[in-house]
Amino acid sequence: MHFGGIYEDETVGKVYDRRLMGRFFAYVLPYRRMLVTALLVLPFIAATKLAQPWIIKVAIDDHIVKGRMEGLPALAAAFLAVIFAESILMFTQVYLLQWVGQRVMYDIRVRLFSHIQRLSTRFFDQTPVGSLVSRLTSDIEVLGEMFAAGIVTVVGDILVLAGIVGIMLWMNVRLSLVTFSVLPVLIWVAFAFRKWMRLAFRQVRARQANLSAFLAESIGGMAVVQLFNRERDEAKEFQRLNASYVEANLPVITWDAALYAVVESLSSVAVALIIWYGGGEIVKGTLSFGSLVAFIQYIEKFFSPIRDLSAKYSIMQGAMASLERIFALLDNQDREPGALPATERTAGAAPACEGSPADGLRSICFNDIWFAYKERDYVLKGFSLQMKRGEKVALVGETGGGKTTVTRLLSRLYDVERGTITIDGTDIRELPLPALRKRIGVVLQDPYLFSGTIAYNISLGDPEALKRVEQAAAVVGADRFIRELPKGYEEEVRERGVNFSAGERQLISFARAVAFDPEILVLDEATASVDTASERLIQQGLEGLMQGRTTLVVAHRLSTIRDADRIVVIHRGEKAEEGTHAELMAAQGLYYRLYQLQFKD
Amino acid sequence: MRNRRGAYLLGALLLVGTNLCGLAIPWLLKLAIEALQAPAKAGYTPAQYGAMIAAAAVAQGIIRVFSRTTLLNAGRRIEYELREDLYAKLLTLDRTYFSNWRTGDILSRLANDLTNVRMLLGFGVLSLLNTVVIYTASLILLTRISPFLTLCSVLPFPIMILIVKQMSASMFRISKRTQEALARLTTRVEENVSAAAVVRAYCREDGEIESFGAVCDSYSEASMAMAKIRGLMLPVMAATGAIGTLVILFVGGNQVIRGELTLGGFVAFNGYLAMLVWPTIMFGWILNLVQRGAASMTRLSEILNALSQVVEPEQPVDPGHIKGEIEYRNLSFSYGSAEMLRGIDLKIARGARIGIVGVVGSGKSTLVRMIPRLFPVADGSLFIDGIDLNRLPITRIREAVGFVPQETFLFSRTIAENIGYGKPGATREEIERAAQIAGLSGDLTRFPQGLDTLVGERGVTLSGGQKQRVSIARALIKEPSILILDDPLSAVDADTEEEILSALSGYYGKRTVLIVSHRLSPLRNCDRIIVLEQGSIVEEGSHAELLDLGGRYAAIHREEQLKAEIERL
């Protein structure tokens, strides 16, 4: 059997993409003053670097060779001053660049986070949490590396290189030309290196991707591998991919080593050339000893920034890949819906939803709703429901019948495909999302708790809700257990609330809904059974929660359906039955059976 | 490590070689300058010295390439072997490990931790050896030129070491703070994304953005503190190096003037001292590599040292072919602190068809997973053909079992390859037949390339029911003596279920068949049905017997009838 498909795909990334860099530059632009300052420091750093060999030259030529001690201390002091200046300038420059880097990372991170906040619920259904987390963390970290690793200081390196060439030419044209005769070799090697390195890097990345894909799949399907006695084959295939990955790395190592060695040797050769030719000049008296020493030191400074070229290269490549992923997410336009202009309204409220808000009738109206999560696979097919203000309606039905969907559509986590939902006669699509959602309090089936204090979990950081935290907790009866905690409302919630019981977690989520004081309450009851203590807690909490609010509840508990003003049975996306508990039981229809199945213990 | 000692030794020798060439250059410089000053006393002409320097440079370069490739390749080779060993170990581990370790965790160990170890064994070793060689050689040569000057110029080094030590202590503190801030940031994002519905329901988007900004701020701040200390490190290093130069300039200059030192010696001294600066700066980095590498190696060792509880028997009993008789004798199994199975006694004759029902968590899947030894079994509690399962070679029993797991797993390969996975070297006809019995024929005609359609992310996304049927075909092609179906038809509709069940009943023959299900319909043709509750067998008998009993089974049956009635309405 051969292994085809996914493992053979060769994916590649660019090292420099002008389009991506252009977009990235837009984020750097606000900090141009800092960046320019950092760049302005560069010539001064270059100057201090260039000055050091020069001072040595003067010391040798004017003092040491001539045997003149006076003035040497002054030169030593000057040397020290130059070094201190270099240190301070280097620090300033590194600090400024890191500062810009951190600001840019901050901006992109917050921008990306804000963008994600506006994306649709469908987007979150389809996107794994982990991939979003890595976009906002590791991918952005890589961008920071670009600033930290001195990609920007390449400009400075070039300045130093140009300065060295200039000074050397000024000092002695012929000796400089002789020395620089090694440069064509260096330039050729650097270009060849770039070309080969790109190819080699591509191979490495592609094979690494294959290896990781295989590994991820293999670990996920380990039980199958073991059940079918296929360990040996899998090991063989793994070995092949592993070996091909290592092999792809070997040229990279060789090229890197070659570059390093060539740079090192060329700098030695250049020094040798200086000695050979410069030596002759000294004998002829056309070159001083000091100049010779300075030449040697300059040429050493010339070669040092070229040595870590390959490290910079791989950082650049990583940054490009990250930018690509970050911008792809920023370009995702699967946004939450906005409000429709009132002119596009579908001929006012539909006929079935008459009644003005003033008389408090039919405050919520679902009219002939059609909806599908996946194309054409309709979950709701012409569902209709009217609710009066203050009414408590329980939705009952089989799992997957569309109960939860009804509640999601009301708060516009999704938009209906056909039909209208109105609140007090206004199509909910004409309301701005915040205005709509402020009126509706949602309690989800799974009471999600954030890390933070209890007070934070009830208010979610909203200043208005924060004022009502204790009051809200009292309404649902959560105050009793909260007060008994060592730190009360300031008690920290650990990982998703493991330090609280299921009932307590429910009560915190009830209190959250009350703290936001909505006029309409949408409640998806938890299906999981809880212990009797928790059950009693929840029971009391619910009463406080629903007090005086129009309530739509997906019911899983006996007491809830008994307390409801009306029960609506959803079957296959349609309203099948409707009435009070007694009426529906008497009818002996669908509800009668569901009741036996779901609510009888 | 193991077989790489030779490579490291060679690498070390090559490093000595390349560095000797490198170190010879300043010495040749010294001689050359001395020759310039006093041509009469010199052994060679300056031009000859130039040629020698060039030769040394070329040799240095050539040996450098070999030293770096030898050591770095050795690092890569060890990484390769480690990865191989890690994977080989993973292949032997039983289910308990894979439920404890999340896939993401294992993958991150195999990627990040392995990289850290490789960095230590490649660049780390290379830099360490390089530093040692250069230090030793330079100090010897420096002392030869001028012991007094050497003493003067290495004076700043202890100060530098002290400063670096001080700095790395605060660096460690700040880096920990940065890591914590990053962890908070990550948690923040994770919670926000996981609770997207809550955030929207309460219109907290803007509040979330604001508080995320605050978290980012504190992370930026910590990072800046880190940048500051790193920024300080660089000039400090450079300055100490330069102060050495200053000392030579002053003291050495004086010596030259007084004639105690030649100008050549002066220049060479300068050159050697410059060579020491870089390895000294590297030293902090090497320490960091060593620490990180060691921490990562510990994490890898956790995998390498994991002991599978499912191991080959020391004295195996190999009956050759397994007929398919199964007997549980008072079998209990605990997983963590949870008791999954308690005192199971069950005898299944060859060719029997057994149904197993129970609610979620009753232990029905665990019961059947014991047979192919996906979980460890205590000695004397499970017998196949009268032989203790723990005495049978693992491959022998797994060969005999066709297992369709509850969670369908298919490889990102073609459908034919996925089915053929059950029988290496299966012919096209065999694959087609298995696909047919599993009820796949109809679906296959609708796929672009039929059996050769690629499955998974890069290929066609199969429905849950289609995946289940490929998984069934994969088990059938094996022609097993024992066929275990763990809730195999949960994702297919009633008609398809009917079709597959009747095709399967023609296939069963003399095979022992165990079907686990949370519904009763797939168990229709079973001779005997076992009802499990909290890990124990509570009821046992034929469909009719169990109905008469009026217990758990009858209750499940009633519920299903109600559901069916609701469906019909």
Coordinates of N, CA and C in Angstrom, one line a residue, chain A residues 105 137-148 314-323 325-326:
Chain A
M105 N 3.0 45.5 18.0 CA 2.4 44.2 18.4 C 1.1 44.5 19.1
T137 N -1.6 35.1 19.6 CA -0.4 35.0 20.5 C 0.9 34.7 19.6
S138 N 1.1 33.5 19.3 CA 2.4 33.1 18.7 C 2.7 33.9 17.4
D139 N 1.7 34.0 16.5 CA 1.9 34.7 15.2 C 2.4 36.1 15.5
I140 N 1.8 36.8 16.4 CA 2.1 38.2 16.7 C 3.5 38.3 17.4
E141 N 3.8 37.3 18.2 CA 5.1 37.2 18.8 C 6.2 37.2 17.8
V142 N 6.0 36.4 16.7 CA 7.0 36.3 15.7 C 7.3 37.7 15.1
L143 N 6.3 38.6 15.0 CA 6.5 39.9 14.4 C 7.4 40.7 15.4
G144 N 7.2 40.5 16.7 CA 8.1 41.2 17.7 C 9.5 40.8 17.5
E145 N 9.7 39.5 17.1 CA 11.1 39.0 16.9 C 11.8 39.8 15.8
M146 N 11.0 40.2 14.8 CA 11.6 40.9 13.7 C 12.3 42.2 14.2
F147 N 11.6 42.9 15.2 CA 12.2 44.1 15.8 C 13.4 43.8 16.7
A148 N 13.2 42.7 17.5 CA 14.2 42.4 18.5 C 15.5 41.9 17.9
S314 N 15.9 33.5 8.3 CA 14.8 32.6 8.8 C 13.8 33.3 9.6
I315 N 14.2 34.4 10.3 CA 13.2 35.2 11.1 C 12.3 35.9 10.1
M316 N 12.9 36.4 9.1 CA 12.1 37.1 8.1 C 11.0 36.2 7.5
Q317 N 11.5 35.0 7.2 CA 10.5 34.1 6.6 C 9.4 33.7 7.5
G318 N 9.7 33.5 8.8 CA 8.7 33.2 9.8 C 7.7 34.4 9.9
A319 N 8.3 35.6 9.9 CA 7.4 36.8 10.0 C 6.5 36.9 8.8
M320 N 6.9 36.6 7.6 CA 6.1 36.7 6.5 C 4.9 35.7 6.6
A321 N 5.2 34.5 7.0 CA 4.1 33.5 7.2 C 3.1 33.9 8.2
S322 N 3.6 34.5 9.3 CA 2.7 35.0 10.3 C 1.8 36.1 9.8
L323 N 2.5 37.1 9.1 CA 1.7 38.2 8.6 C 0.6 37.7 7.7
R325 N -1.0 34.9 7.7 CA -2.1 34.4 8.5 C -2.9 35.5 9.2
I326 N -2.2 36.4 9.8 CA -2.9 37.5 10.5 C -3.8 38.3 9.6

